[in-house]
Coordinates of C-alpha atoms and ligand atoms in Angstrom, one line a residue:
X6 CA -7.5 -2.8 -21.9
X7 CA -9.3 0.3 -21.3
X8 CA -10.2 1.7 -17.3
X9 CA -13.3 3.0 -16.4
X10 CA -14.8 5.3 -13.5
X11 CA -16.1 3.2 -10.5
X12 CA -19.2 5.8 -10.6
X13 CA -19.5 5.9 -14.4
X14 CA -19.1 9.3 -15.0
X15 CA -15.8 9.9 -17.5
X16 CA -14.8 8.2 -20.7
X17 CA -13.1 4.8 -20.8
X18 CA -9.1 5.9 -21.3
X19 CA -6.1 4.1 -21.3
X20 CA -3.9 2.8 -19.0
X21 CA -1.1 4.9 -19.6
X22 CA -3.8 8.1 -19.1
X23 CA -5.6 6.5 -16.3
X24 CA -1.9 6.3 -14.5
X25 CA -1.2 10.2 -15.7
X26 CA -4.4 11.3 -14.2
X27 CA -4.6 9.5 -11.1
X28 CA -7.8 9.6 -10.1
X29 CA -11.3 10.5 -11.8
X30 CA -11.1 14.0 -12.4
X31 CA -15.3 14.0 -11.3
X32 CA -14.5 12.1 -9.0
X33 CA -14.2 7.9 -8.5
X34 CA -11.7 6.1 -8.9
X35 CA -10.5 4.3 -12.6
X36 CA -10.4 0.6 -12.8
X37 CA -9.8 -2.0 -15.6
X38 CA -13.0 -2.8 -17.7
X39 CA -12.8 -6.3 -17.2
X40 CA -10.1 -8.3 -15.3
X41 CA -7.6 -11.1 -17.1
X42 CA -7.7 -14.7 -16.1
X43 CA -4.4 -17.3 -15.8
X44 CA -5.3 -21.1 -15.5
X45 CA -4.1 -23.3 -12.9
X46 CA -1.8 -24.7 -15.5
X47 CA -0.6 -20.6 -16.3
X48 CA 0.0 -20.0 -12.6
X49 CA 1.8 -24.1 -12.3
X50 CA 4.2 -22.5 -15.1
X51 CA 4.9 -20.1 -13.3
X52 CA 7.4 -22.1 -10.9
X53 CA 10.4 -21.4 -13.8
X54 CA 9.9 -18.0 -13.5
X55 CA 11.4 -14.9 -11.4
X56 CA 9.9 -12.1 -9.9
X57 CA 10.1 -9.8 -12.8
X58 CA 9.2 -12.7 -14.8
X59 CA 5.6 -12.7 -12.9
X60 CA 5.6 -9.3 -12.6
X61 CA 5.7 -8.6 -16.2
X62 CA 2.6 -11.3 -17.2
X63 CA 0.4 -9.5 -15.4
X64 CA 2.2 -5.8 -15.9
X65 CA 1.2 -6.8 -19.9
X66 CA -2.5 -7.9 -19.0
X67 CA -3.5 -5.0 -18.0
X68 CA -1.3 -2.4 -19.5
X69 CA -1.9 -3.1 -23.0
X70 CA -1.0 0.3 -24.5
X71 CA 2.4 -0.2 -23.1
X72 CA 5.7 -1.1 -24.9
X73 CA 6.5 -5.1 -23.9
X74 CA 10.0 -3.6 -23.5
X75 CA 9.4 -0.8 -22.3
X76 CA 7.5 -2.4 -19.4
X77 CA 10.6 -5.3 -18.6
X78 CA 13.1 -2.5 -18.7
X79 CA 10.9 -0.9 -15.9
X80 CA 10.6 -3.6 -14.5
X81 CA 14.5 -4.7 -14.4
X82 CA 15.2 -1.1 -13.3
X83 CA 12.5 -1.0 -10.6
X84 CA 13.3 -4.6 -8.9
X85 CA 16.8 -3.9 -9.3
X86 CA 19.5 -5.7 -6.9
X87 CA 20.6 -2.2 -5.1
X88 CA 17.3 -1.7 -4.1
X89 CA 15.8 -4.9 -3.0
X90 CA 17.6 -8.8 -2.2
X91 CA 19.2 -9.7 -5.3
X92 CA 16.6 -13.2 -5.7
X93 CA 14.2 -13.4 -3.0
X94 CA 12.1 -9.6 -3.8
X95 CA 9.4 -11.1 -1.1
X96 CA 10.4 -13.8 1.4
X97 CA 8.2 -16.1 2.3
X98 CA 8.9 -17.1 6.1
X99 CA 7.8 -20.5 7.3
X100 CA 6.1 -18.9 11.1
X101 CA 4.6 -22.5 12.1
X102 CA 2.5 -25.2 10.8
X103 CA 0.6 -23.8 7.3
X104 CA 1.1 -20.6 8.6
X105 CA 3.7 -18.4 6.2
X106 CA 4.5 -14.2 6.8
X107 CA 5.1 -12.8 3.2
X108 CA 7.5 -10.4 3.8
X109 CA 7.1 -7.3 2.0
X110 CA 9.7 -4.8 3.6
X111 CA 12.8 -5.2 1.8
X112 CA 13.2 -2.3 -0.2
X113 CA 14.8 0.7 0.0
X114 CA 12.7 2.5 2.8
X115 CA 11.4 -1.1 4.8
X116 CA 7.8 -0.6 4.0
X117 CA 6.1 -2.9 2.0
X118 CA 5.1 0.6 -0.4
X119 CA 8.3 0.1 -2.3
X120 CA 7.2 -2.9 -4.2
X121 CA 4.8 -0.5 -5.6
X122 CA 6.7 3.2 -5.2
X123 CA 9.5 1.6 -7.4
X124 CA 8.0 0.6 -10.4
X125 CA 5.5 3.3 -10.4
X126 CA 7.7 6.1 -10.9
X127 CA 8.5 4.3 -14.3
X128 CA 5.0 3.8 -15.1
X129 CA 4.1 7.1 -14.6
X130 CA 7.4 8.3 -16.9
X131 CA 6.6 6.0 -20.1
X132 CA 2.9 7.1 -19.7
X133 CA 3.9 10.9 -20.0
X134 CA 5.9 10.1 -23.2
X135 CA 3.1 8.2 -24.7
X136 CA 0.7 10.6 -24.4
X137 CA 3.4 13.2 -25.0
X138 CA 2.7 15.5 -22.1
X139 CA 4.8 18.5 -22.9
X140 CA 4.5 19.6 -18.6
X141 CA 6.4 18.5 -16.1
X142 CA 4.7 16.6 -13.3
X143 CA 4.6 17.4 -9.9
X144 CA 3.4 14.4 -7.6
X145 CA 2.1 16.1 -4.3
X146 CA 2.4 13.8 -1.3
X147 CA 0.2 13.9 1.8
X148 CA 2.0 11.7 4.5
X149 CA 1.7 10.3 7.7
X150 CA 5.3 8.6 7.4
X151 CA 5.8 5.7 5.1
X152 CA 4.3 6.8 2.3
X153 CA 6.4 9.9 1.8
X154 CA 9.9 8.4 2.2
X155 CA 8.7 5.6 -0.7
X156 CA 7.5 7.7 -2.9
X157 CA 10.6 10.6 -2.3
X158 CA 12.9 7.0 -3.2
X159 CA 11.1 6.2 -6.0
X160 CA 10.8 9.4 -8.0
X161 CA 14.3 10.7 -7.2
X162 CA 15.8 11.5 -10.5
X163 CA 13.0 10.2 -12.5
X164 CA 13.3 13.0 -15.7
X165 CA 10.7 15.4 -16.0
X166 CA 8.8 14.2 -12.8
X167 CA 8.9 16.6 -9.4
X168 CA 8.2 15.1 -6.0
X169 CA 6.8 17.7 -3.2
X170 CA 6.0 15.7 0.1
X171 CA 4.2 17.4 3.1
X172 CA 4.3 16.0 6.6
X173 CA 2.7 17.0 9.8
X174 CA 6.1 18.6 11.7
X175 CA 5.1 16.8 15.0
X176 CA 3.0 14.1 13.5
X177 CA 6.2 11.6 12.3
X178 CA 8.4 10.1 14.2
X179 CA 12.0 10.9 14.6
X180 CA 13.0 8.0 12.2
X181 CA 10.4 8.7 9.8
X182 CA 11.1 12.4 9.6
X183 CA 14.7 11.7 9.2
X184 CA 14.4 9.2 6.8
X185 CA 12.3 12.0 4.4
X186 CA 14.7 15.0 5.3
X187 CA 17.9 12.9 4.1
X188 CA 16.7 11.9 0.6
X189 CA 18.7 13.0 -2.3
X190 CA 17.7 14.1 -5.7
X191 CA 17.7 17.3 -7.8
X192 CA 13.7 17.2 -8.2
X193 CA 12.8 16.3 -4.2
X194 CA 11.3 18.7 -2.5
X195 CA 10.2 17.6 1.6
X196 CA 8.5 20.4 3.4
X197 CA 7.2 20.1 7.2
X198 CA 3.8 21.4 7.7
X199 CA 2.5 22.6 11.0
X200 CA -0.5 21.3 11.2
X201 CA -1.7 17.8 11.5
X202 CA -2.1 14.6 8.8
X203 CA -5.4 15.8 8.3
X204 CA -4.3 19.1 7.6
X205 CA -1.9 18.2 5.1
X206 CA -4.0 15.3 3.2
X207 CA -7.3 18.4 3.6
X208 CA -4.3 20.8 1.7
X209 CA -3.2 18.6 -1.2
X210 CA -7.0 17.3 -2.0
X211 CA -8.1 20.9 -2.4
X212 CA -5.6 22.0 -4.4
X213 CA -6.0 19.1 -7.1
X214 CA -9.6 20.3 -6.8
X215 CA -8.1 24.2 -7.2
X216 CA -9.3 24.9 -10.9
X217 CA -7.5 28.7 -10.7
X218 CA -4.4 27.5 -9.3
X219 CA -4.4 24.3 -11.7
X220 CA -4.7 26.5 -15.0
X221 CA -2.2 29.1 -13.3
X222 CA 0.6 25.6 -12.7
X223 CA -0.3 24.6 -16.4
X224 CA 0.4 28.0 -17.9
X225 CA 4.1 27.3 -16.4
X226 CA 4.6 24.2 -17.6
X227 CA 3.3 22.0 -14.9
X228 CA 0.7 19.0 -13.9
X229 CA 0.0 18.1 -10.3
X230 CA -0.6 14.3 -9.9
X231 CA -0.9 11.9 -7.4
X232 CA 1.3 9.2 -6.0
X233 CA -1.1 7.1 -3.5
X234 CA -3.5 4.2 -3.8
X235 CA -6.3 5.6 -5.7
X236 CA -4.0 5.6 -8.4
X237 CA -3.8 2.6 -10.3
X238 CA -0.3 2.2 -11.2
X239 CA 0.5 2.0 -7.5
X240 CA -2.0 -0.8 -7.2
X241 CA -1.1 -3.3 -10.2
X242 CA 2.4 -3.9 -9.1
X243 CA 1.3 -4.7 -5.7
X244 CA -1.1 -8.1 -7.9
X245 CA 2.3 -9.8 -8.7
X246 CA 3.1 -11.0 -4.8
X247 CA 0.4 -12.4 -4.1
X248 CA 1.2 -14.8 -7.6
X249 CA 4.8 -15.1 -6.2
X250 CA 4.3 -16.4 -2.6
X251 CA 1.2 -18.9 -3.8
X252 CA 4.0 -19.9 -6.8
X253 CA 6.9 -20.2 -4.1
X254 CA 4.6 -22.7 -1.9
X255 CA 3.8 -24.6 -5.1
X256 CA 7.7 -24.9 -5.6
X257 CA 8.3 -26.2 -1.6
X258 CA 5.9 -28.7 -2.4
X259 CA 4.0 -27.3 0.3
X260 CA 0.8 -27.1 -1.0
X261 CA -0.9 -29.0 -4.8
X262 CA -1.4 -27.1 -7.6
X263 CA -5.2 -25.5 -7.6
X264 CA -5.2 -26.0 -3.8
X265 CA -6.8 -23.0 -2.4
X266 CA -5.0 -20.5 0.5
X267 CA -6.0 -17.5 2.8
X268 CA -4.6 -14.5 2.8
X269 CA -4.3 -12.1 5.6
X270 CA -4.0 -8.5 5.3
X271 CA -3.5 -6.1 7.4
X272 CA -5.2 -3.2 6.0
X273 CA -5.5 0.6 5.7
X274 CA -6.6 2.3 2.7
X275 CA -7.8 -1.2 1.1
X276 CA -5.0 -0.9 -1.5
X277 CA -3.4 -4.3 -0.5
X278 CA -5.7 -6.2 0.4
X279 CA -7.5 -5.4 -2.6
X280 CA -4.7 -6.1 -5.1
X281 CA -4.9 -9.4 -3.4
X282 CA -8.6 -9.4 -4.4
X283 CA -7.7 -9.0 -7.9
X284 CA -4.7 -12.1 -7.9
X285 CA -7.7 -14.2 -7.1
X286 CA -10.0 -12.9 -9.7
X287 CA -7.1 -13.5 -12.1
X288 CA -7.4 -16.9 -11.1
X289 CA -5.4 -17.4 -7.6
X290 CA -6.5 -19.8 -6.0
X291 CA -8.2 -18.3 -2.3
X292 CA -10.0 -20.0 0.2
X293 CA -10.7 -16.4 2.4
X294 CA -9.6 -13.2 2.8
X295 CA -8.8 -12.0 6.1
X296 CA -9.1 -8.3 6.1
X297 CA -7.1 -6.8 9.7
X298 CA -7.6 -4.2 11.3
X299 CA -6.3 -2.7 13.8
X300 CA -8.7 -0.4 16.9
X301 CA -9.9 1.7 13.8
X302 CA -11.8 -1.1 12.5
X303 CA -14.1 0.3 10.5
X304 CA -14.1 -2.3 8.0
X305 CA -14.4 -5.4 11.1
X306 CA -17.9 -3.4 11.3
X307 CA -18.0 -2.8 7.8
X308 CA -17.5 -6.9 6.6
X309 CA -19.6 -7.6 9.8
X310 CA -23.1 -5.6 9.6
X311 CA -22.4 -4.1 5.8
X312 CA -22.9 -0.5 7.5
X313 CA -20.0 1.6 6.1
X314 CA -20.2 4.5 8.9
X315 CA -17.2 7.3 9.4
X316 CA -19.0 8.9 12.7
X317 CA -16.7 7.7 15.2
X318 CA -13.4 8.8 16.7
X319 CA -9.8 8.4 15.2
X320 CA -7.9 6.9 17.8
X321 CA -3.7 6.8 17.3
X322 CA -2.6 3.4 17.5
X323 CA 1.2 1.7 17.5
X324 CA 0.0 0.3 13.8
X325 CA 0.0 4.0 12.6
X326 CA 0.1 3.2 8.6
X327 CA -3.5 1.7 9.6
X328 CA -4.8 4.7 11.1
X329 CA -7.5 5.3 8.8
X330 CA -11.4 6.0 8.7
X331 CA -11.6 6.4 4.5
X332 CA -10.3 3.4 3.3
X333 CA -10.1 4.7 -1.1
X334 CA -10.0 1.6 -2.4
X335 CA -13.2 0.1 -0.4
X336 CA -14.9 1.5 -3.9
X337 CA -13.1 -0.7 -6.1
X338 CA -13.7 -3.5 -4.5
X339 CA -17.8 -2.7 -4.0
X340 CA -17.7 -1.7 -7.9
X341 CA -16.3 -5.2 -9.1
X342 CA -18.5 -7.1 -6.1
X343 CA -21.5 -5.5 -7.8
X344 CA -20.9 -6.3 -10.8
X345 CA -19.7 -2.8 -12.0
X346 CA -22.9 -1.3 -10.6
X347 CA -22.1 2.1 -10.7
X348 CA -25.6 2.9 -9.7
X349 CA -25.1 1.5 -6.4
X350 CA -21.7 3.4 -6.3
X351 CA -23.0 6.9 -6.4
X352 CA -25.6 6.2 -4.4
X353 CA -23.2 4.4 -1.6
X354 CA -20.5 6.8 -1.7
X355 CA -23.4 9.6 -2.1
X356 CA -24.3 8.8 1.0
X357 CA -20.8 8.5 2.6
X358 CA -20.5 12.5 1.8
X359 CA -23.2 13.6 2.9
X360 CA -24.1 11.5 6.0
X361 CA -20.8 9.9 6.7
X362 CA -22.2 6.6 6.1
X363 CA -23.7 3.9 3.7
X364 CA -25.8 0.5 3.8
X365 CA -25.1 -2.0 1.4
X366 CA -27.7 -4.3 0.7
X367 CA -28.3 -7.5 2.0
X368 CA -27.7 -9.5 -1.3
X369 CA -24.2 -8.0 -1.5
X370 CA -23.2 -8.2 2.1
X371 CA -24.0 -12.1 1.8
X372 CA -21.6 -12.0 -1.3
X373 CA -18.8 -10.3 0.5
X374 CA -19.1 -12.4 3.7
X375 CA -18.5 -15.8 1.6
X376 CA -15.0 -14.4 1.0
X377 CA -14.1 -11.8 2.9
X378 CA -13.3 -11.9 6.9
X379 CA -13.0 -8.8 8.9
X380 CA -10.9 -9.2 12.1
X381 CA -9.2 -6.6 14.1
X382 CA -6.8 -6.5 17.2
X383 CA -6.6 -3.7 20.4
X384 CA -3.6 -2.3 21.5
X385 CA -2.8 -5.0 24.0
X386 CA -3.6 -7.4 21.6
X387 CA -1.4 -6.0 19.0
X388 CA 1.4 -6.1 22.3
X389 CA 0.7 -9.3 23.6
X390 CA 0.9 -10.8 19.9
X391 CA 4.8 -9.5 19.1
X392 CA 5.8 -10.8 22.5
X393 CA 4.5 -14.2 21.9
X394 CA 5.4 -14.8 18.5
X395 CA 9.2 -13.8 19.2
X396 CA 9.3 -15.6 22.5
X397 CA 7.3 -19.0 21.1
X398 CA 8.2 -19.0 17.3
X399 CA 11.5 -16.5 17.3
X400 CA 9.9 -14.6 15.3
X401 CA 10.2 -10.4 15.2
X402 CA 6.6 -9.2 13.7
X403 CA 6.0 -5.3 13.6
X404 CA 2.8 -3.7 15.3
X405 CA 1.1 -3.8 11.3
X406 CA 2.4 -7.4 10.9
X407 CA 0.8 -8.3 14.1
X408 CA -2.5 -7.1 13.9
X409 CA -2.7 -9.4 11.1
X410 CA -1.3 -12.2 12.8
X411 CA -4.0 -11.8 15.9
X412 CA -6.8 -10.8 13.3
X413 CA -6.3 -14.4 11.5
X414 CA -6.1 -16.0 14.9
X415 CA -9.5 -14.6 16.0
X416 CA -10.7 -16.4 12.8
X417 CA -9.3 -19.2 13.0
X418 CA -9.3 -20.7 16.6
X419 CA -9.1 -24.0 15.8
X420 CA -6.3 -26.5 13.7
X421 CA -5.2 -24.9 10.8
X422 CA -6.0 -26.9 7.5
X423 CA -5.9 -24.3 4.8
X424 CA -2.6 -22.9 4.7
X425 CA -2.6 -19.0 5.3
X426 CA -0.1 -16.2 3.8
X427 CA 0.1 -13.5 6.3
X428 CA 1.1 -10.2 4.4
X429 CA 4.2 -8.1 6.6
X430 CA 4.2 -4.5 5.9
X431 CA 6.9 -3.1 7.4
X432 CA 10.3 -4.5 9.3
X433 CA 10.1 -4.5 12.9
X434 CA 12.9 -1.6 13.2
X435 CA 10.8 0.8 12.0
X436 CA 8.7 1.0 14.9
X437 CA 11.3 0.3 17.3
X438 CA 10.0 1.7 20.3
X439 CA 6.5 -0.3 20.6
X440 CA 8.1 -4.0 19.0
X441 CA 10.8 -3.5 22.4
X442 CA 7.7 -2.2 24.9
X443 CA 6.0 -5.6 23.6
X444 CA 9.3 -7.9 24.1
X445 CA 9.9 -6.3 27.3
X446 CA 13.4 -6.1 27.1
X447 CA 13.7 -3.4 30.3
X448 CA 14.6 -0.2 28.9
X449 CA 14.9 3.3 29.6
X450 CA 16.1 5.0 26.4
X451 CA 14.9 7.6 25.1
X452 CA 16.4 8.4 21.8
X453 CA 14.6 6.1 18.7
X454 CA 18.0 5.6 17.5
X455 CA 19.1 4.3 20.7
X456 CA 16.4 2.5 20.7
X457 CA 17.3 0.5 17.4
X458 CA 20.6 -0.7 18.6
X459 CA 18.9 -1.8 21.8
X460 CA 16.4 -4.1 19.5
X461 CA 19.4 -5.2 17.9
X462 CA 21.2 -6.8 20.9
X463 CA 18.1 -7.8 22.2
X464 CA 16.7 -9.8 18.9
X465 CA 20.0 -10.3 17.7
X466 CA 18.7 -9.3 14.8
X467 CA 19.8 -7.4 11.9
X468 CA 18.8 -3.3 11.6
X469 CA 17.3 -2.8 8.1
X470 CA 19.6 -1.2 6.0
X471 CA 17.6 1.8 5.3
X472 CA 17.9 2.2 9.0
X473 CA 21.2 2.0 9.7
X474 CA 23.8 5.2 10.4
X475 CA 20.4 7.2 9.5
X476 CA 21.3 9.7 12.1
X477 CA 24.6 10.3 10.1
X478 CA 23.6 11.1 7.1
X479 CA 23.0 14.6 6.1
X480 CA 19.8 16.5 6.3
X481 CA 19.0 18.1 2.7
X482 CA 15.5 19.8 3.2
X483 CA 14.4 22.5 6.2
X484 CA 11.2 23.9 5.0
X485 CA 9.0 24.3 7.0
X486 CA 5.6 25.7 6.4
X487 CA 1.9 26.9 7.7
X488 CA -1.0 24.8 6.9
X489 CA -2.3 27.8 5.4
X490 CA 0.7 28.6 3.4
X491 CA 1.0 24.9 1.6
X492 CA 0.0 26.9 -2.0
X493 CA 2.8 29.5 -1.6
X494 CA 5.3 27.0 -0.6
X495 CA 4.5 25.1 -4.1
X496 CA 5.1 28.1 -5.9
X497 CA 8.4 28.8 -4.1
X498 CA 9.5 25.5 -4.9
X499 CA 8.8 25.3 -8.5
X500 CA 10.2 29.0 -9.6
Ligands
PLP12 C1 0.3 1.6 4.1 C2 0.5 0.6 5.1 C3 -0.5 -0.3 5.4 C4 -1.9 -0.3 4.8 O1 -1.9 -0.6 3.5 P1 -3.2 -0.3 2.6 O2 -2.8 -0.7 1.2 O3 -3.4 1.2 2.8 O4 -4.4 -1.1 3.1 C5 -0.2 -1.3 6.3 N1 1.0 -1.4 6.9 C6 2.0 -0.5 6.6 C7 3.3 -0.7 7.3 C8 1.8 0.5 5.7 O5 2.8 1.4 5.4

C-alpha cells in the first residue's frame, strides 16, 4: 500500500515514511492510494475475534511494509491490560431503545485519543527502524488539553523518540495541567507557554515550516515530527472501533448481519469521524453519518450549504476538545469524496488560505448529503442534554458526548428504526465542573478536585482512574516559557 498527497504534489511513499513524516512536507495531507474492502461474511467472522485481533486485520491492510509481528507485538503492547480494561477496550453501553454510547475513554488519560496515542508511539518507532533514521525524533505538541497528556503517555519511554508539549499556561484547566505536569519519563519534556492555543499551535507549525532551524536540529542529531491527526498513524488505529462496536451488536444479536447502522460523532478536527468514514468504505455497513458539533459548527454550515467559511468568531464552549474552526482532516474526506480529485483540492483549500473560505460544487455537496448529517447543539442544549440523560436513562454523558447525543436527536425526531452508535470521547470526570452545573447538584466548590469527589457522591459513580489522587502525585516539569521564546526553549531542552 503506498500513500499519496491529498493535493498531488509529492511522491507516493510508504506507510512506514508517511507515519515518519507526518504530514506533506508541500503541504496536504498523505492518504492511502486506494482503500481495502472486508465482506459481510469478513466482518460476520469477526464475532471470534478480540480487539487486537480486529485491530491487527485492518493494522495489516494498510500497513503493508510492516512486520506482521512486528505490528501484533505493537499491538499487544499498546492495548495492554495496565492501560485499558483487560477485555472490553471500548464498551458498548446499551442508553435506550437502538440507541448504544461507544465508549472510548478508558485509557490511561480518559480521552478517547489513547486508543490512538497508544499504538502510535509504536508505529512511529518500527517506522524509524525501517527506514533506518539514524536521528532521534522529537514529536512537538501543540495542546489545548487532551491531546498533550495522550500523547506525553504514549511516548514515555519509547527509545529514541522525545516528546516536547506546549500548553497555553492559563488556557487548561487545573486537571488538565496537572495531569501533563505529573507525567513521568526520561524523554518528556512539558513546558507552559504564555500565550494562548493559538499561540502555541501558530509556534509549533512555523517551526516545522523553519528550514534554518530544521537543518540546524538535523546537524545534531534530530527530526521534529508530529503527533496529531494529520498524521496517519494516529488515524488508522482509530478504523478498528468502529468494526468492534458494529461486531459486538452482531454478537448481542442485536442487529443481522449486513444490517446497516448510524454513527454519531461528535467532531473536532474530523479525525474520528472520518476514520469512521473509512470502516464504511472498508465495507461497514452505515446507514448515516451524523457529524456533531458543538456552537462552532462550522461543519453543520459546512454539510448544510457546502460553503466551507472560517470568517466567524471562535467562541469557548464547555465541549472544549471541539473548539475548532480548521477541521485537518475535512481534506481527506473531500479527496476520497471526489474521487481523489486533487484538482479540486488545491483549488478548495487554495481558496481556504487565501479568502478563508471555499464552495464545493453542487454535484459533490448532493454526494456528501446522501451520507453525511451535520447537527450541532448550544450551550444550553449541551446542559439541558447531560441533565436529562442522567436523570431519565441514569446515564453520566460528558459535554463532547452530549453534543453528539442532542446533535442525533435533532436528526432524528421521530421512532428510532436504524440502530445508532453514539461515539463518547471523554469520561464525564474530566469536565467535572460543567457535567455537575448540568445535574444541578447545588454546589459551591471551588477547587476542580473538590469538585470530582462531589460528582462522585452525587452520581455514585466511579472517578476515572487517571483522575484519581491526581493532586497527590508529584509535579515533574516547571517550565515555563514566552510565546516568543518557544525555539530557545527547544534548544534548552535537547542540549
Ligand atoms: C479531540 C476530541 C474530540 C474531537 O475529535 P476529532 O477527531 O478532532 O474530531 C472530541 N472530543 C474529545 C473529548 C476530544 O478530546
Amino acid at each position: 500500500m503506498k500513500y499519496i498527497s491529498t493535493r498531488g504534489n509529492y511522491k507516493a511513499v510508504s506507510g512506514a515514511e508517511a507515519i515518519r513524516l507526518g504530514m506533506v512536507p508541500a503541504g496536504g495531507l498523505f492518504v492511502p492510494e486506494h482503500i481495502p474492502e472486508f465482506t459481510i461474511r469478513d466482518i460476520e467472522k469477526m464475532q471470534q475475534e478480540d480487539y487486537q485481533d480486529i485491530a491487527l486485520k485492518i493494522l495489516q491492510e494498510f500497513l503493508t511494509d510492516f512486520n506482521k509481528n512486528k505490528l501484533r507485538e505493537a499491538i499487544y503492547s499498546a492495548y495492554y491490560k495496565k492501560s485499558f480494561p483487560p477485555r472490553d477496550i471500548t464498551p458498548l453501553v446499551k442508553l435506550d431503545k437502538n440507541k448504544y454510547i461507544l465508549e472510548l475513554w478508558h485509557g490511561p488519560t480518559a480521552a478517547f485519543k489513547d486508543l490512538a496515542l497508544q499504538l502510535m508511539p509504536y508505529l512511529l518507532r518500527q517506522s524509524i527502524e525501517k527506514i533506518k533514521l539514524d536521528k532521534e525524533v522529537v514529536i512537538l505538541v501543540a495542546t489545548s488539553g487532551d491531546t498533550g497528556k495522550a500523547a506525553l503517555e504514549g511516548f514515555k519511554d519509547i527509545p529514541g523518540i522525545k516528546v516536547i508539549v506546549f500548553f497555553p499556561a492559563g488556557g487548561v484547566s487545573s486537571i488538565q495541567k496537572r495531569q501533563m505536569v505529573t507525567t513521568g519519563g526520561k524523554n518528556t519534556s512539558v513546558v507552559a507557554v504564555n500565550g494562548n492555543f493559538d499561540d502555541c499551535q501558530n509556534a509549533v507549525k512555523e517551526l516545522f515550516a523553519d528550514k534554518e532551524f530544521n537543518e540546524y536540529i538535523s546537524e545534531n542529531g534530530y527530526q521534529f515530527s508530529s503527533a496529531n491527526s494529520i498524521n496517519w498513524g494516529r488515524l488508522v488505529p482509530q478504523i478498528v472501533y468502529y468494526f468492534v462496536a458494529y461486531v459486538e451488536l452482531l454478537k448481542r444479536g442485536e442487529i443481522n448481519k449486513g444490517q446497516p447502522v448510524d454513527i454519531t460523532v461528535p467532531t473536532g478536527n474530523f479525525g474520528n469521524i472520518l476514520a469512521a468514514y473509512y470502516a464504511y468504505k472498508m465495507g461497514l455497513p452505515v446507514n448515516r453519518f451524523i457529524c456533531a458539533s458543538n456552537e462552532n459548527k462550522i461543519l453543520t454550515d459546512f454539510l448544510k450549504t457546502g460553503v466551507y467559511d472560517i470568517n466567524r468568531d471562535f467562541k469557548k464552549t464547555i465541549s472544549p476538545s471541539m473548539d475548532i474552526l480548521i477541521s485537518s482532516n475535512l481534506e481527506r474526506f473531500l479527496f476520497v469524496i471526489t474521487a481523489n480529485n486533487y484538482n479540486l483540492i488545491n483549488q478548495w483549500y487554495n481558496d481556504l488560505r487565501t479568502k478563508g473560505r471555499f464552495q464545493i460544487d453542487d454535484k459533490t455537496k448532493e454526494k456528501i448529503q446522501k451520507i453525511f448529517i451535520g447537527e450541532y447543539s448550544d450551550e444550553k442544549e449541551t446542559k439541558d442534554t447531560i441533565g436529562r440523560i442522567k436523570k431519565e436513562l441514569n446515564y453520566l454523558p460528558d459535554p463532547h458526548t452530549a453534543v453528539g447525543i442532542k446533535a442525533y436527536e435533532k436528526y432524528q425526531k421521530k421512532n428510532i428504526d436504524i440502530p445508532v452508535i453514539i461515539a463518547s470521547t471523554a469520561s464525564p470526570y474530566k469536565f467535572s465542573r460543567a457535567v455537575l452545573e448540568s445535574i444541578k447538584c447545588n454546589f459551591n466548590i471551588d477547587d476542580e478536585f473538590d469538585i470530582l469527589q462531589e460528582l462522585r457522591k452525587c452520581t455514585n459513580t466511579e472517578i476515572h482512574r487517571a483522575l484519581k489522587n491526581l493532586n497527590k502525585k508529584e509535579v515533574k516539569h516547571s517550565r515555563v516559557c514566552k510565546k516568543d521564546k518557544i525555539k530557545d526553549e527547544i534548544l534548552d531542552i535537547l542540549q
